[in-house]
Amino acid sequence: MSMMNKIKSMLKGHESKAAKGIDMAGHLVDRRTHGKYRRHVSKAQNKLKQELGRPDGQGRPPQR
């Protein structure tokens, strides 16, 4: 089992909390780097949310 599959199984049912954590971590990085890597951080946040099945952090994840 890959690392991402393990993370997905652990977060199943808690996607909204995970999305909130991703946003908080991104804001922390932006604040600490004074926005220097904002574009990269935003791209990474979006990718993580897509991997969790919640591209915008809202609503229900797609059923698989």
JSON list of C-alpha atoms in Angstrom, two decimals:
[
{"chain": "A", "resi": 1, "resn": "MET", "atom": "CA", "xyz": [0.00, 0.00, 0.00]},
{"chain": "A", "resi": 2, "resn": "SER", "atom": "CA", "xyz": [1.39, 3.36, -0.99]},
{"chain": "A", "resi": 3, "resn": "MET", "atom": "CA", "xyz": [1.80, 6.20, 1.47]},
{"chain": "A", "resi": 4, "resn": "MET", "atom": "CA", "xyz": [-0.97, 8.26, -0.18]},
{"chain": "A", "resi": 5, "resn": "ASN", "atom": "CA", "xyz": [-3.40, 5.32, 0.07]},
{"chain": "A", "resi": 6, "resn": "LYS", "atom": "CA", "xyz": [-2.60, 4.98, 3.78]},
{"chain": "A", "resi": 7, "resn": "ILE", "atom": "CA", "xyz": [-3.23, 8.68, 4.31]},
{"chain": "A", "resi": 8, "resn": "LYS", "atom": "CA", "xyz": [-6.51, 8.53, 2.36]},
{"chain": "A", "resi": 9, "resn": "SER", "atom": "CA", "xyz": [-7.74, 5.60, 4.42]},
{"chain": "A", "resi": 10, "resn": "MET", "atom": "CA", "xyz": [-6.83, 7.36, 7.67]},
{"chain": "A", "resi": 11, "resn": "LEU", "atom": "CA", "xyz": [-8.63, 10.57, 6.64]},
{"chain": "A", "resi": 12, "resn": "LYS", "atom": "CA", "xyz": [-11.76, 8.88, 5.26]},
{"chain": "A", "resi": 13, "resn": "GLY", "atom": "CA", "xyz": [-14.74, 10.70, 6.72]},
{"chain": "A", "resi": 14, "resn": "HIS", "atom": "CA", "xyz": [-12.63, 13.66, 7.84]},
{"chain": "A", "resi": 15, "resn": "GLU", "atom": "CA", "xyz": [-11.97, 15.30, 4.49]},
{"chain": "A", "resi": 16, "resn": "SER", "atom": "CA", "xyz": [-13.18, 18.74, 5.58]},
{"chain": "A", "resi": 17, "resn": "LYS", "atom": "CA", "xyz": [-10.82, 18.77, 8.56]},
{"chain": "A", "resi": 18, "resn": "ALA", "atom": "CA", "xyz": [-7.95, 17.65, 6.33]},
{"chain": "A", "resi": 19, "resn": "ALA", "atom": "CA", "xyz": [-8.72, 20.42, 3.82]},
{"chain": "A", "resi": 20, "resn": "LYS", "atom": "CA", "xyz": [-8.78, 22.94, 6.65]},
{"chain": "A", "resi": 21, "resn": "GLY", "atom": "CA", "xyz": [-5.38, 21.66, 7.85]},
{"chain": "A", "resi": 22, "resn": "ILE", "atom": "CA", "xyz": [-3.95, 21.92, 4.35]},
{"chain": "A", "resi": 23, "resn": "ASP", "atom": "CA", "xyz": [-5.13, 25.54, 4.16]},
{"chain": "A", "resi": 24, "resn": "MET", "atom": "CA", "xyz": [-3.69, 26.37, 7.58]},
{"chain": "A", "resi": 25, "resn": "ALA", "atom": "CA", "xyz": [-0.33, 24.82, 6.69]},
{"chain": "A", "resi": 26, "resn": "GLY", "atom": "CA", "xyz": [-0.22, 26.75, 3.43]},
{"chain": "A", "resi": 27, "resn": "HIS", "atom": "CA", "xyz": [-0.97, 30.03, 5.18]},
{"chain": "A", "resi": 28, "resn": "LEU", "atom": "CA", "xyz": [1.77, 29.31, 7.72]},
{"chain": "A", "resi": 29, "resn": "VAL", "atom": "CA", "xyz": [4.32, 28.69, 4.95]},
{"chain": "A", "resi": 30, "resn": "ASP", "atom": "CA", "xyz": [3.21, 31.86, 3.15]},
{"chain": "A", "resi": 31, "resn": "ARG", "atom": "CA", "xyz": [3.56, 33.90, 6.34]},
{"chain": "A", "resi": 32, "resn": "ARG", "atom": "CA", "xyz": [6.99, 32.48, 7.19]},
{"chain": "A", "resi": 33, "resn": "THR", "atom": "CA", "xyz": [8.34, 33.00, 3.67]},
{"chain": "A", "resi": 34, "resn": "HIS", "atom": "CA", "xyz": [6.66, 36.40, 3.29]},
{"chain": "A", "resi": 35, "resn": "GLY", "atom": "CA", "xyz": [4.73, 35.13, 0.25]},
{"chain": "A", "resi": 36, "resn": "LYS", "atom": "CA", "xyz": [7.86, 34.34, -1.73]},
{"chain": "A", "resi": 37, "resn": "TYR", "atom": "CA", "xyz": [6.59, 30.84, -2.65]},
{"chain": "A", "resi": 38, "resn": "ARG", "atom": "CA", "xyz": [2.87, 31.62, -2.67]},
{"chain": "A", "resi": 39, "resn": "ARG", "atom": "CA", "xyz": [2.35, 30.26, -6.19]},
{"chain": "A", "resi": 40, "resn": "HIS", "atom": "CA", "xyz": [4.06, 26.97, -5.34]},
{"chain": "A", "resi": 41, "resn": "VAL", "atom": "CA", "xyz": [2.22, 26.63, -2.03]},
{"chain": "A", "resi": 42, "resn": "SER", "atom": "CA", "xyz": [-1.13, 27.23, -3.70]},
{"chain": "A", "resi": 43, "resn": "LYS", "atom": "CA", "xyz": [-0.39, 24.62, -6.35]},
{"chain": "A", "resi": 44, "resn": "ALA", "atom": "CA", "xyz": [0.62, 22.08, -3.69]},
{"chain": "A", "resi": 45, "resn": "GLN", "atom": "CA", "xyz": [-2.53, 22.79, -1.65]},
{"chain": "A", "resi": 46, "resn": "ASN", "atom": "CA", "xyz": [-4.74, 22.23, -4.70]},
{"chain": "A", "resi": 47, "resn": "LYS", "atom": "CA", "xyz": [-2.95, 18.99, -5.56]},
{"chain": "A", "resi": 48, "resn": "LEU", "atom": "CA", "xyz": [-3.34, 17.64, -2.03]},
{"chain": "A", "resi": 49, "resn": "LYS", "atom": "CA", "xyz": [-7.04, 18.51, -1.97]},
{"chain": "A", "resi": 50, "resn": "GLN", "atom": "CA", "xyz": [-7.54, 16.78, -5.32]},
{"chain": "A", "resi": 51, "resn": "GLU", "atom": "CA", "xyz": [-5.79, 13.68, -4.02]},
{"chain": "A", "resi": 52, "resn": "LEU", "atom": "CA", "xyz": [-8.19, 13.64, -1.09]},
{"chain": "A", "resi": 53, "resn": "GLY", "atom": "CA", "xyz": [-11.10, 13.88, -3.51]},
{"chain": "A", "resi": 54, "resn": "ARG", "atom": "CA", "xyz": [-12.07, 17.44, -2.60]},
{"chain": "A", "resi": 55, "resn": "PRO", "atom": "CA", "xyz": [-10.74, 19.81, -5.24]},
{"chain": "A", "resi": 56, "resn": "ASP", "atom": "CA", "xyz": [-12.25, 22.91, -3.63]},
{"chain": "A", "resi": 57, "resn": "GLY", "atom": "CA", "xyz": [-12.43, 21.73, -0.02]},
{"chain": "A", "resi": 58, "resn": "GLN", "atom": "CA", "xyz": [-16.23, 21.91, -0.10]},
{"chain": "A", "resi": 59, "resn": "GLY", "atom": "CA", "xyz": [-19.02, 19.40, -0.60]},
{"chain": "A", "resi": 60, "resn": "ARG", "atom": "CA", "xyz": [-18.78, 15.63, -0.58]},
{"chain": "A", "resi": 61, "resn": "PRO", "atom": "CA", "xyz": [-15.91, 13.72, -2.20]},
{"chain": "A", "resi": 62, "resn": "PRO", "atom": "CA", "xyz": [-16.70, 11.78, -5.38]},
{"chain": "A", "resi": 63, "resn": "GLN", "atom": "CA", "xyz": [-17.83, 8.19, -4.80]},
{"chain": "A", "resi": 64, "resn": "ARG", "atom": "CA", "xyz": [-15.44, 5.53, -6.08]}
]
